Short mmCIF file of C-alpha atoms in Angstrom, two decimals:
data_model
loop_
_atom_site.label_atom_id
_atom_site.label_comp_id
_atom_site.label_asym_id
_atom_site.label_seq_id
_atom_site.Cartn_x
_atom_site.Cartn_y
_atom_site.Cartn_z
CA MET K 4 98.02 -12.08 -22.42
CA VAL K 5 101.04 -13.41 -24.30
CA ARG K 6 102.59 -11.78 -27.37
CA HIS K 7 104.69 -13.77 -29.83
CA GLY K 8 105.07 -16.70 -27.47
CA MET K 9 106.57 -14.57 -24.68
CA ALA K 10 105.39 -15.41 -21.19
CA GLY K 11 105.49 -13.54 -17.91
CA MET K 12 103.59 -10.46 -19.01
CA ALA K 13 101.76 -8.25 -16.53
CA PRO K 14 100.04 -4.87 -16.71
CA ILE K 15 101.57 -1.62 -15.54
CA ALA K 16 99.13 1.22 -14.85
CA ALA K 17 100.11 4.73 -15.88
CA LEU K 18 97.53 7.56 -15.75
CA GLY K 19 94.80 4.97 -15.95
CA VAL K 20 96.33 3.43 -19.08
CA CYS K 21 97.32 -0.20 -18.99
CA VAL K 22 100.43 -1.14 -20.95
CA VAL K 23 101.32 -4.80 -21.20
CA VAL K 24 105.02 -5.58 -20.79
CA VAL K 25 107.28 -8.57 -20.34
CA PHE K 26 109.16 -9.11 -17.09
CA ALA K 27 111.42 -12.01 -17.98
CA PHE K 28 114.43 -10.02 -19.18
CA ALA K 29 117.93 -11.18 -19.93
CA SER K 30 120.61 -9.58 -17.78
CA LEU K 31 122.25 -6.83 -19.76
CA GLY K 32 124.17 -4.59 -17.37
CA LEU K 33 124.41 -0.84 -17.92
CA ALA K 34 128.10 -0.89 -18.78
CA SER K 35 127.60 -3.56 -21.42
CA ALA K 36 124.60 -1.76 -22.92
CA GLU K 37 126.47 1.55 -23.06
CA GLY K 38 129.33 -0.14 -24.86
CA GLU K 39 126.94 -1.59 -27.43
CA ILE K 40 125.27 1.79 -27.88
CA ASP K 41 128.61 3.49 -28.44
CA GLU K 42 129.61 0.92 -31.06
CA ALA K 43 126.31 1.32 -32.90
CA ILE K 44 126.58 5.12 -32.85
CA LYS K 45 130.15 4.88 -34.16
CA TYR K 46 128.96 2.62 -36.99
CA ALA K 47 126.22 5.09 -37.90
CA THR K 48 128.52 8.11 -37.66
CA GLU K 49 130.94 6.56 -40.13
CA ARG K 50 128.02 6.30 -42.58
CA HIS K 51 126.58 9.79 -42.26
CA GLN K 52 127.13 10.59 -45.93
CA GLN K 53 125.64 7.27 -47.03
CA TYR K 54 122.56 7.93 -44.92
CA VAL K 55 122.17 11.43 -46.39
CA ASP K 56 122.47 9.98 -49.88
CA GLU K 57 119.75 7.43 -49.06
CA LEU K 58 117.39 10.19 -47.93
CA ILE K 59 118.01 12.08 -51.16
CA GLU K 60 117.31 8.94 -53.19
CA LEU K 61 114.02 8.27 -51.39
CA VAL K 62 112.89 11.91 -51.61
CA LYS K 63 113.36 11.79 -55.39
CA ILE K 64 110.43 9.35 -55.61
CA PRO K 65 107.25 11.50 -55.84
CA SER K 66 105.12 9.29 -53.58
CA ILE K 67 102.09 11.60 -53.44
CA SER K 68 99.26 9.57 -51.97
CA THR K 69 96.44 11.97 -52.80
CA LEU K 70 97.02 12.02 -56.58
CA PRO K 71 95.96 8.90 -58.55
CA GLU K 72 98.56 9.57 -61.25
CA HIS K 73 101.28 8.82 -58.69
CA GLU K 74 100.05 5.32 -57.85
CA GLY K 75 103.09 3.85 -59.58
CA ASP K 76 105.38 6.11 -57.56
CA MET K 77 103.69 4.96 -54.36
CA ARG K 78 104.49 1.35 -55.29
CA LYS K 79 108.03 2.31 -56.23
CA ALA K 80 108.56 4.03 -52.87
CA ALA K 81 107.08 1.09 -50.92
CA ASN K 82 109.36 -1.35 -52.71
CA TRP K 83 112.37 0.93 -52.16
CA VAL K 84 111.63 1.07 -48.41
CA ALA K 85 111.12 -2.71 -48.27
CA GLY K 86 114.49 -3.19 -49.94
CA ARG K 87 116.13 -0.90 -47.40
CA CYS K 88 114.62 -2.93 -44.57
CA ARG K 89 116.14 -6.10 -46.00
CA LYS K 90 119.52 -4.40 -46.42
CA ALA K 91 119.39 -3.37 -42.74
CA GLY K 92 119.04 -7.01 -41.69
CA LEU K 93 115.40 -6.78 -40.66
CA GLU K 94 113.27 -9.83 -41.38
CA ASN K 95 109.86 -10.93 -42.66
CA VAL K 96 109.78 -7.92 -44.97
CA GLU K 97 106.47 -7.58 -46.81
CA VAL K 98 104.61 -5.00 -48.85
CA LEU K 99 101.07 -5.49 -47.55
CA GLU K 100 97.97 -4.57 -49.52
CA THR K 101 95.39 -2.26 -47.92
CA GLY K 102 93.02 -1.82 -50.84
CA ALA K 103 94.92 1.31 -51.83
CA GLN K 104 98.42 2.51 -50.94
CA PRO K 105 100.40 -0.37 -49.38
CA ILE K 106 102.02 -0.76 -45.95
CA VAL K 107 105.61 -1.91 -45.57
CA TYR K 108 106.15 -4.38 -42.72
CA CYS K 109 109.33 -5.85 -41.29
CA ASP K 110 110.45 -7.11 -37.90
CA TYR K 111 113.05 -8.58 -35.58
CA ILE K 112 111.43 -10.89 -33.01
CA HIS K 113 114.28 -12.98 -31.62
CA ALA K 114 114.79 -11.16 -28.29
CA GLU K 115 113.28 -13.84 -26.09
CA GLY K 116 111.59 -12.48 -22.98
CA ALA K 117 111.99 -8.86 -24.09
CA PRO K 118 109.18 -6.43 -24.90
CA THR K 119 108.00 -5.72 -28.42
CA VAL K 120 108.17 -2.21 -29.86
CA LEU K 121 106.17 -1.03 -32.86
CA ILE K 122 107.79 1.77 -34.88
CA TYR K 123 105.58 3.87 -37.11
CA ALA K 124 106.41 6.24 -39.96
CA HIS K 125 105.00 7.08 -43.38
CA TYR K 126 106.57 7.25 -46.82
CA ASP K 127 103.82 9.21 -48.60
CA VAL K 128 104.12 12.97 -49.05
CA GLN K 129 102.02 16.04 -49.78
CA PRO K 130 101.64 17.43 -53.29
CA ALA K 131 104.40 19.91 -54.13
CA ASP K 132 102.38 22.72 -55.71
CA PRO K 133 102.55 25.69 -56.02
CA PHE K 134 105.66 24.78 -57.99
CA GLU K 135 106.55 28.38 -58.81
CA LEU K 136 107.33 29.06 -55.15
CA TRP K 137 110.07 26.42 -54.97
CA ASP K 138 113.64 27.53 -55.56
CA HIS K 139 114.41 24.10 -57.09
CA GLU K 140 112.47 21.15 -58.48
CA PRO K 141 110.67 19.64 -55.43
CA PHE K 142 111.56 16.04 -56.30
CA GLU K 143 115.10 16.80 -57.45
CA ALA K 144 116.28 16.38 -53.88
CA ARG K 145 119.66 17.80 -52.96
CA SER K 146 122.02 18.36 -50.03
CA ARG K 147 122.87 22.02 -49.55
CA ASN K 148 124.24 23.95 -46.57
CA GLY K 149 123.77 20.99 -44.24
CA ARG K 150 120.17 20.41 -45.30
CA VAL K 151 118.42 17.84 -47.46
CA GLU K 152 115.93 19.79 -49.54
CA GLY K 153 112.87 18.35 -51.28
CA ARG K 154 109.25 17.36 -50.75
CA GLY K 155 109.02 14.79 -47.97
CA ALA K 156 112.59 15.26 -46.69
CA SER K 157 111.25 16.22 -43.27
CA ASP K 158 107.72 14.80 -43.39
CA ASP K 159 108.31 11.91 -43.13
CA LYS K 160 110.93 10.17 -45.24
CA SER K 161 113.66 11.09 -42.78
CA GLY K 162 111.60 9.40 -40.06
CA VAL K 163 111.22 6.26 -42.16
CA LEU K 164 114.95 6.02 -42.80
CA LEU K 165 116.54 7.03 -39.53
CA SER K 166 114.56 4.40 -37.61
CA ILE K 167 115.58 1.66 -40.09
CA GLN K 168 119.20 2.83 -40.12
CA ALA K 169 119.27 2.72 -36.32
CA ALA K 170 118.27 -0.94 -36.35
CA GLU K 171 120.94 -1.63 -38.95
CA ALA K 172 123.63 0.00 -36.80
CA VAL K 173 122.72 -2.12 -33.77
CA LEU K 174 122.41 -5.34 -35.77
CA GLN K 175 125.76 -4.81 -37.48
CA THR K 176 127.63 -4.16 -34.22
CA SER K 177 125.91 -6.65 -31.91
CA GLY K 178 126.32 -9.93 -33.75
CA GLY K 179 123.06 -9.58 -35.65
CA LYS K 180 120.95 -9.13 -32.51
CA LEU K 181 118.67 -6.46 -31.13
CA PRO K 182 118.05 -6.23 -27.36
CA VAL K 183 114.31 -5.78 -27.95
CA ASN K 184 111.74 -7.14 -30.38
CA VAL K 185 110.90 -4.60 -33.08
CA LYS K 186 108.14 -4.33 -35.68
CA TYR K 187 107.74 -1.62 -38.30
CA LEU K 188 104.55 -0.25 -39.81
CA LEU K 189 105.55 2.11 -42.61
CA GLU K 190 102.41 3.60 -44.08
CA GLY K 191 101.51 5.13 -47.44
CA GLN K 192 98.28 6.95 -46.52
CA GLU K 193 99.08 9.27 -43.63
CA GLU K 194 98.86 12.44 -45.71
CA ILE K 195 95.30 11.55 -46.77
CA GLY K 196 94.11 10.57 -43.30
CA SER K 197 94.90 6.83 -43.28
CA PRO K 198 91.44 5.93 -44.64
CA ASN K 199 92.19 2.21 -45.00
CA LEU K 200 94.23 1.72 -41.84
CA GLU K 201 91.36 1.04 -39.43
CA ASP K 202 89.91 -1.75 -41.57
CA PHE K 203 93.41 -3.12 -42.16
CA LEU K 204 94.21 -3.26 -38.43
CA SER K 205 90.76 -4.67 -37.60
CA LYS K 206 91.65 -7.95 -39.31
CA SER K 207 92.76 -10.54 -36.76
CA GLU K 208 95.85 -11.55 -38.73
CA ASN K 209 97.06 -7.95 -38.74
CA GLN K 210 96.26 -7.42 -35.07
CA ASN K 211 98.51 -10.40 -34.36
CA ARG K 212 101.14 -9.28 -36.85
CA PHE K 213 101.44 -5.79 -35.33
CA ALA K 214 100.78 -6.68 -31.67
CA ALA K 215 103.23 -4.78 -29.47
CA ASP K 216 103.76 -3.48 -25.96
CA LEU K 217 104.77 0.06 -26.88
CA CYS K 218 104.74 2.20 -30.00
CA PHE K 219 107.02 5.05 -31.04
CA SER K 220 106.16 7.25 -33.99
CA ALA K 221 109.02 8.58 -36.09
CA ASP K 222 106.43 10.95 -37.56
CA GLY K 223 106.45 13.93 -35.27
CA GLY K 224 108.68 16.84 -34.51
CA GLN K 225 110.71 19.16 -32.37
CA LEU K 226 110.32 22.90 -31.99
CA SER K 227 114.09 23.21 -32.39
CA GLU K 228 117.26 21.13 -32.20
CA LYS K 229 118.44 22.99 -29.10
CA GLN K 230 116.06 21.42 -26.60
CA PRO K 231 114.24 18.12 -27.12
CA ARG K 232 110.54 17.64 -26.57
CA VAL K 233 108.29 14.60 -26.05
CA ILE K 234 104.88 15.03 -27.67
CA THR K 235 102.13 13.46 -25.58
CA SER K 236 98.97 14.42 -27.45
CA LEU K 237 97.59 15.04 -30.93
CA ARG K 238 94.37 16.66 -31.95
CA GLY K 239 91.78 14.89 -34.06
CA LEU K 240 89.81 16.11 -37.05
CA ALA K 241 86.14 16.39 -37.98
CA ALA K 242 85.52 17.99 -41.38
CA VAL K 243 82.26 18.86 -43.09
CA GLU K 244 81.50 20.43 -46.46
CA VAL K 245 78.17 22.18 -46.95
CA LYS K 246 76.59 23.23 -50.23
CA VAL K 247 73.64 25.61 -50.19
CA LYS K 248 71.28 25.83 -53.17
CA THR K 249 68.58 28.51 -53.34
CA ALA K 250 67.47 28.31 -57.00
CA ASN K 251 67.89 26.25 -60.15
CA SER K 252 70.00 28.91 -61.88
CA ASP K 253 71.83 32.16 -61.20
CA MET K 254 69.49 35.14 -61.61
CA HIS K 255 69.88 38.68 -62.96
CA SER K 256 70.64 40.93 -59.98
CA GLY K 257 68.87 43.89 -61.54
CA THR K 258 65.67 42.07 -62.36
CA PHE K 259 65.54 39.74 -59.36
CA GLY K 260 67.92 41.17 -56.74
CA GLY K 261 66.06 41.93 -53.54
CA ALA K 262 63.48 39.22 -54.17
CA ALA K 263 65.48 36.13 -55.11
CA PRO K 264 67.32 34.36 -52.26
CA ASN K 265 71.11 34.67 -52.44
CA ALA K 266 73.02 31.46 -51.61
CA LEU K 267 76.15 33.41 -50.62
CA HIS K 268 74.16 35.45 -48.11
CA VAL K 269 72.88 32.23 -46.55
CA ILE K 270 76.41 30.81 -46.31
CA ALA K 271 77.71 34.06 -44.82
CA ASP K 272 75.06 33.96 -42.10
CA MET K 273 75.94 30.34 -41.34
CA VAL K 274 79.64 31.13 -41.02
CA ALA K 275 78.93 34.14 -38.81
CA SER K 276 76.95 31.92 -36.42
CA LEU K 277 79.79 29.47 -35.75
CA HIS K 278 81.70 31.54 -33.14
CA ASP K 279 80.63 33.89 -30.36
CA ALA K 280 82.22 37.21 -29.42
CA ASP K 281 84.75 35.47 -27.14
CA GLY K 282 86.04 33.21 -29.91
CA LYS K 283 84.29 30.08 -28.61
CA VAL K 284 82.64 27.67 -31.00
CA ASN K 285 78.94 28.48 -30.89
CA ILE K 286 77.57 24.98 -31.55
CA PRO K 287 75.53 23.33 -28.77
CA GLY K 288 77.35 20.34 -27.27
CA PHE K 289 80.67 21.10 -28.96
CA TYR K 290 82.62 21.27 -25.68
CA ASP K 291 80.68 18.64 -23.72
CA ASP K 292 83.34 15.92 -23.85
CA VAL K 293 86.49 18.06 -23.77
CA ALA K 294 89.06 16.71 -21.29
CA LEU K 295 90.54 19.48 -19.17
CA MET K 296 94.17 19.26 -18.12
CA THR K 297 94.87 18.50 -14.49
CA GLN K 298 97.18 20.80 -12.58
CA GLN K 299 99.82 18.04 -12.55
CA GLU K 300 99.64 17.83 -16.35
CA LYS K 301 99.94 21.62 -16.64
CA ASP K 302 102.96 21.63 -14.34
CA ASN K 303 104.70 19.05 -16.53
CA THR K 304 103.77 20.49 -19.93
CA GLU K 305 105.42 23.32 -21.84
CA PHE K 306 103.29 25.96 -23.55
CA PRO K 307 105.86 28.02 -25.48
CA ASP K 308 103.62 30.92 -26.51
CA GLU K 309 106.48 33.36 -27.15
CA LEU K 310 108.45 30.97 -29.37
CA PHE K 311 105.27 29.89 -31.14
CA GLU K 312 104.10 33.43 -31.82
CA GLN K 313 107.58 34.45 -32.97
CA GLY K 314 107.43 31.79 -35.67
CA MET K 315 103.98 32.95 -36.79
CA ARG K 316 105.17 36.58 -36.99
CA GLN K 317 107.87 35.44 -39.37
CA ASP K 318 105.04 34.16 -41.58
CA GLY K 319 103.41 37.60 -41.54
CA VAL K 320 100.86 37.01 -38.74
CA ARG K 321 100.13 40.29 -36.92
CA ALA K 322 97.62 39.21 -34.28
CA PHE K 323 96.60 36.09 -32.35
CA PRO K 324 92.81 36.06 -32.04
CA GLY K 325 91.00 33.05 -30.68
CA GLU K 326 89.24 31.68 -27.63
CA ARG K 327 89.62 34.09 -24.72
CA GLY K 328 91.23 32.83 -21.54
CA PHE K 329 93.83 30.63 -23.24
CA GLY K 330 97.30 31.27 -24.60
CA SER K 331 97.99 30.91 -28.30
CA TYR K 332 99.85 27.60 -27.98
CA GLU K 333 97.24 26.21 -25.58
CA ARG K 334 94.50 27.07 -28.08
CA THR K 335 96.29 25.16 -30.83
CA THR K 336 97.01 22.01 -28.85
CA VAL K 337 94.59 21.27 -25.99
CA ARG K 338 91.52 23.25 -27.04
CA PRO K 339 89.16 22.23 -29.84
CA THR K 340 88.71 24.64 -32.74
CA LEU K 341 86.53 25.22 -35.76
CA GLU K 342 88.05 26.76 -38.89
CA ILE K 343 86.59 27.77 -42.23
CA THR K 344 89.03 26.29 -44.74
CA GLY K 345 87.20 27.18 -47.94
CA LEU K 346 84.31 29.44 -48.98
CA TRP K 347 83.06 30.01 -52.51
CA GLY K 348 80.10 30.75 -54.74
CA GLY K 349 78.93 33.11 -57.43
CA PHE K 350 81.23 34.72 -59.99
CA GLN K 351 84.97 34.26 -59.39
CA GLY K 352 86.45 35.80 -62.53
CA ASP K 353 87.84 39.27 -63.16
CA GLY K 354 85.43 42.17 -63.42
CA VAL K 355 81.75 42.22 -62.52
CA LYS K 356 78.95 39.78 -63.22
CA THR K 357 75.59 40.99 -61.99
CA ILE K 358 73.94 37.85 -60.64
CA VAL K 359 72.19 36.48 -57.60
CA PRO K 360 74.13 33.21 -57.03
CA LYS K 361 72.11 30.04 -56.90
CA GLU K 362 74.78 28.02 -55.01
CA ALA K 363 77.50 28.54 -52.45
CA SER K 364 79.69 26.18 -50.43
CA VAL K 365 81.81 26.17 -47.32
CA LYS K 366 84.41 23.75 -45.97
CA ILE K 367 84.60 23.42 -42.17
CA ALA K 368 87.41 21.67 -40.27
CA CYS K 369 87.25 21.08 -36.52
CA ARG K 370 90.35 20.07 -34.59
CA LEU K 371 89.45 17.89 -31.62
CA VAL K 372 91.04 17.12 -28.26
CA ALA K 373 91.05 14.16 -25.89
CA ASN K 374 87.65 12.51 -25.28
CA GLN K 375 85.94 14.15 -28.25
CA GLU K 376 84.66 11.81 -30.95
CA ALA K 377 84.99 12.88 -34.56
CA GLY K 378 81.70 11.40 -35.80
CA LYS K 379 79.75 13.07 -33.00
CA ILE K 380 81.27 16.48 -33.74
CA GLN K 381 80.49 16.13 -37.45
CA GLN K 382 76.85 15.44 -36.56
CA LEU K 383 76.72 18.43 -34.18
CA VAL K 384 77.97 20.69 -36.98
CA ARG K 385 75.42 19.30 -39.45
CA ASP K 386 72.61 19.68 -36.88
CA HIS K 387 73.54 23.30 -36.18
CA ILE K 388 73.73 24.22 -39.88
CA THR K 389 70.41 22.50 -40.56
CA LYS K 390 68.70 24.28 -37.66
CA ILE K 391 69.76 27.79 -38.66
CA ALA K 392 69.25 27.39 -42.42
CA PRO K 393 66.18 29.10 -43.88
CA ASP K 394 63.43 26.84 -45.19
CA TYR K 395 64.10 27.81 -48.80
CA ALA K 396 67.75 26.67 -48.70
CA GLU K 397 68.54 23.17 -49.94
CA LEU K 398 71.52 21.71 -48.02
CA THR K 399 73.93 19.01 -49.14
CA PHE K 400 76.57 17.69 -46.73
CA THR K 401 79.62 15.88 -48.05
CA GLY K 402 82.99 14.66 -46.83
CA GLY K 403 86.16 13.14 -48.19
CA SER K 404 88.74 10.47 -47.43
CA PHE K 405 90.27 12.68 -44.74
CA ASP K 406 87.08 13.96 -43.11
CA LYS K 407 87.62 12.59 -39.62
CA ALA K 408 90.34 11.30 -37.31
CA GLN K 409 90.27 10.68 -33.58
CA PRO K 410 92.40 12.66 -31.11
CA TYR K 411 95.11 10.95 -29.08
CA ALA K 412 96.65 11.63 -25.69
CA VAL K 413 99.01 9.69 -23.43
CA GLY K 414 100.19 10.55 -19.93
CA PHE K 415 103.54 12.24 -19.40
CA ASP K 416 104.39 9.45 -16.93
CA ALA K 417 103.27 6.58 -19.19
CA PRO K 418 106.11 4.16 -20.07
CA SER K 419 106.35 5.35 -23.68
CA SER K 420 106.67 8.98 -22.54
CA VAL K 421 109.23 8.20 -19.85
CA ILE K 422 111.38 6.14 -22.23
CA ALA K 423 111.22 8.80 -24.95
CA LYS K 424 112.26 11.48 -22.46
CA LYS K 425 115.24 9.44 -21.28
CA VAL K 426 116.67 8.70 -24.73
CA LEU K 427 116.21 12.28 -25.85
CA GLU K 428 118.05 13.59 -22.81
CA ASP K 429 120.86 11.08 -23.24
CA THR K 430 121.29 12.17 -26.86
CA PHE K 431 120.76 15.94 -26.71
CA LYS K 432 122.35 16.41 -23.25
CA GLU K 433 119.50 18.77 -22.34
CA PRO K 434 116.34 18.27 -20.26
CA ALA K 435 113.47 17.07 -22.44
CA LEU K 436 110.18 18.93 -22.09
CA PHE K 437 106.69 17.54 -22.56
CA LEU K 438 104.69 19.17 -25.30
CA LYS K 439 101.24 18.96 -26.86
CA MET K 440 100.83 19.03 -30.65
CA GLY K 441 97.97 20.47 -32.66
CA GLY K 442 98.32 18.23 -35.71
CA THR K 443 96.76 14.85 -36.42
CA ILE K 444 98.23 11.38 -36.96
CA PRO K 445 95.25 8.99 -37.23
CA ALA K 446 97.36 5.87 -36.59
CA MET K 447 98.12 6.70 -32.96
CA LYS K 448 94.59 6.13 -31.66
CA LEU K 449 94.26 3.02 -33.82
CA PHE K 450 97.39 1.46 -32.33
CA ARG K 451 95.86 1.80 -28.87
CA GLU K 452 92.53 0.33 -29.95
CA LYS K 453 93.61 -2.36 -32.41
CA VAL K 454 97.01 -3.66 -31.29
CA GLY K 455 97.11 -2.61 -27.63
CA ALA K 456 100.14 -0.32 -27.87
CA GLU K 457 100.41 3.10 -26.25
CA SER K 458 102.40 5.56 -28.34
CA ALA K 459 104.83 8.41 -27.91
CA LEU K 460 105.83 10.69 -30.75
CA LEU K 461 109.56 10.53 -31.31
CA GLY K 462 110.07 12.44 -34.55
CA PHE K 463 112.60 15.05 -35.61
CA SER K 464 110.95 17.42 -38.06
CA GLU K 465 111.46 20.98 -36.86
CA ALA K 466 108.93 23.78 -36.78
CA ASP K 467 110.75 25.76 -39.49
CA ASN K 468 111.20 22.86 -41.94
CA LEU K 469 108.39 24.14 -44.22
CA LEU K 470 106.37 20.94 -43.95
CA HIS K 471 103.58 20.83 -46.58
CA ALA K 472 104.98 24.04 -48.09
CA PRO K 473 107.39 24.95 -50.88
CA ASN K 474 111.12 24.47 -50.12
CA GLU K 475 110.66 21.77 -47.47
CA PHE K 476 113.95 20.63 -45.93
CA MET K 477 115.50 18.47 -43.21
CA ARG K 478 118.61 19.49 -41.29
CA GLU K 479 121.20 16.76 -41.58
CA SER K 480 122.38 17.37 -38.01
CA ILE K 481 119.04 16.47 -36.41
CA TYR K 482 118.55 13.64 -38.92
CA HIS K 483 121.72 12.07 -37.51
CA ARG K 484 120.74 12.84 -33.91
CA GLY K 485 117.35 11.23 -34.44
CA ARG K 486 119.06 8.03 -35.56
CA GLU K 487 121.12 8.05 -32.37
CA VAL K 488 117.92 8.45 -30.33
CA TYR K 489 116.50 5.28 -31.88
CA ILE K 490 119.73 3.39 -31.28
CA ARG K 491 119.41 4.28 -27.60
CA LEU K 492 115.70 3.49 -27.65
CA PHE K 493 116.23 -0.19 -28.45
CA HIS K 494 118.23 -0.56 -25.23
CA GLU K 495 116.24 1.81 -23.03
CA VAL K 496 112.97 -0.06 -23.54
CA VAL K 497 114.63 -3.09 -21.95
CA ASN K 498 116.32 -1.00 -19.25
CA TYR K 499 113.04 0.62 -18.27
CA HIS K 500 111.25 -2.67 -17.75
CA HIS K 501 114.27 -4.28 -16.17
CA GLY K 502 114.33 -1.54 -13.56
CA THR K 503 117.71 -0.11 -14.58
CA ALA K 504 116.58 3.24 -15.95
CA ALA K 505 117.63 6.19 -13.81
CA GLY K 506 115.28 6.74 -10.89
CA LYS K 507 113.28 3.60 -11.59
CA GLU K 508 112.80 0.81 -9.09
CA GLU K 509 112.90 -2.84 -10.08
CA LEU K 510 109.57 -3.83 -11.60
#
C-alpha cells in the first residue's frame, strides 16, 4: 500500500494491530534533530504571550455545536482556525463541508519517504450554562493567575492551537520544512458525538485526503502536570431514551388511584431491574463481548484509585459504589457501565398535585469497553425493557445525535503509544505512565476503520480544569509544554521508524 506517492511501506505488527509505515527515511542524525528541536522550542518560547493571546481570541468565539443559534459562530471559528493554519505555513487549507458543522483541513506533505501523521482536535465547545455559576462571562476569555479562563479553553481549543503552533515553530526554524508529513483534521462536532464524521470519512476522496500512518489526538488529557500519561483506550457510548405511557390522560389519584396504572411506577420498576446487588448490569448478554485485560496490560497500566477518589471527594462525593471486585478507576475506564442520566414524569411543580401520571420517561447511557458494539448494546437494553414491561404499558424508544459511539483501545507497545511516551518523557523529564480513559472520542475508532491510522491520545487538559462545567480553564504552563511535546513529536515519528529512538533496533 502506498500513501501520497511514497514507496517502500511495510506493516509492523503491534498487539495484533498492523500499522503501515515508510522505511525509506532521509538520514537525520540525533544531534542534528536535537538542534532543530531546540531552535523550534526557543522560537515558541519567545512567543508564549502571543500564543496565550491567540487562545483567548479563539475562546471568545462561542462555537457551541449543539445549539442551532450558534451556527454562525461555528463558521466563524472554523474560518479563524483555517486562517491560523495558513499563518503557520501549513498548506492546502480548506474548510470542508460535512452537511453540518465543517471540518478544517490543512497539511504539509513534502517530507519525501517519511511517514504521514494525522493530528486531530476539535474547535466546538459545550454550552456554558448554568451561567450564574461562572465567576465571569464564559466567552469573555481572560488570562488570570497563569490560567486562560473561558468555555473551551481546555476542551479543546488549546489542543487545536498548540498543535498548529508547534508546526509553525518547526517550519519557521527549519527552512520551511517539517521532518514528517502532517495532516490536520480539526472537527466541529465532537461535543455532539461526531454524527456526520463517519459518512464524511467513508467517501473515497476523504479517505485519500486523510490517509495516514499514525494519528495523535490533541483532544485528551493528563491527570496532572507533574507526571505525564499516555492514554491508550477510550470507552464508547450506547444511549437509549424510553417513554412509558399507561393512559391517555393523567387521572385523579383519589378517584382512580389503586386501579389506574401509574407510569412512574412502571419506570421505577424498570430502573430497579437494571443492576443486581453486586452492582453489575443485569441485562442478558451485556458483558458477552467485554475484552479483559491481560496481565501484561495490567502490569503496564496505572489505575490511580487514590488520586481519582481524592478528586471526587473534592466534588462532594462521599462513597464509591459500583461493580464489586474492581477499583473505582478500573470501573470507570475498562469496565462497561449503565447509568440513569434522566428520569421524569408526573407533576414537577411546587406543592402537591394529586394525579396518577399517564407518562414517564428515562434516559439510559451505557459506557462501553473494547470489543463491545454500541448498536448491539442499545438493542440489548431495548429488549430487556420490552421483556419486563407490563402488557398495559406502551413503550417508545428514541435516541439523539449522540446516542452511540464505538469504544477504542490501542496497545501500550503500539508505535503511536511508544512515540507518545518518548516525547512526553523528553519534555516533562519524568517517566510517562500508561492510562485508560473513561470518556469518549468517536473519531478515534473511525480513524482506524476509515483511514488506516492507529491513534494515541496526546492532549493536555487536566483533571481539575472544569471541563464541561462553569469556570473552565487551561493552565498556561501545560499549554506551553504541550506545544513542546508536538514539536518533539514531528521528529520522534521519524526517529522511531528510522530505528534511532532509545532502545529501538533498526527497522
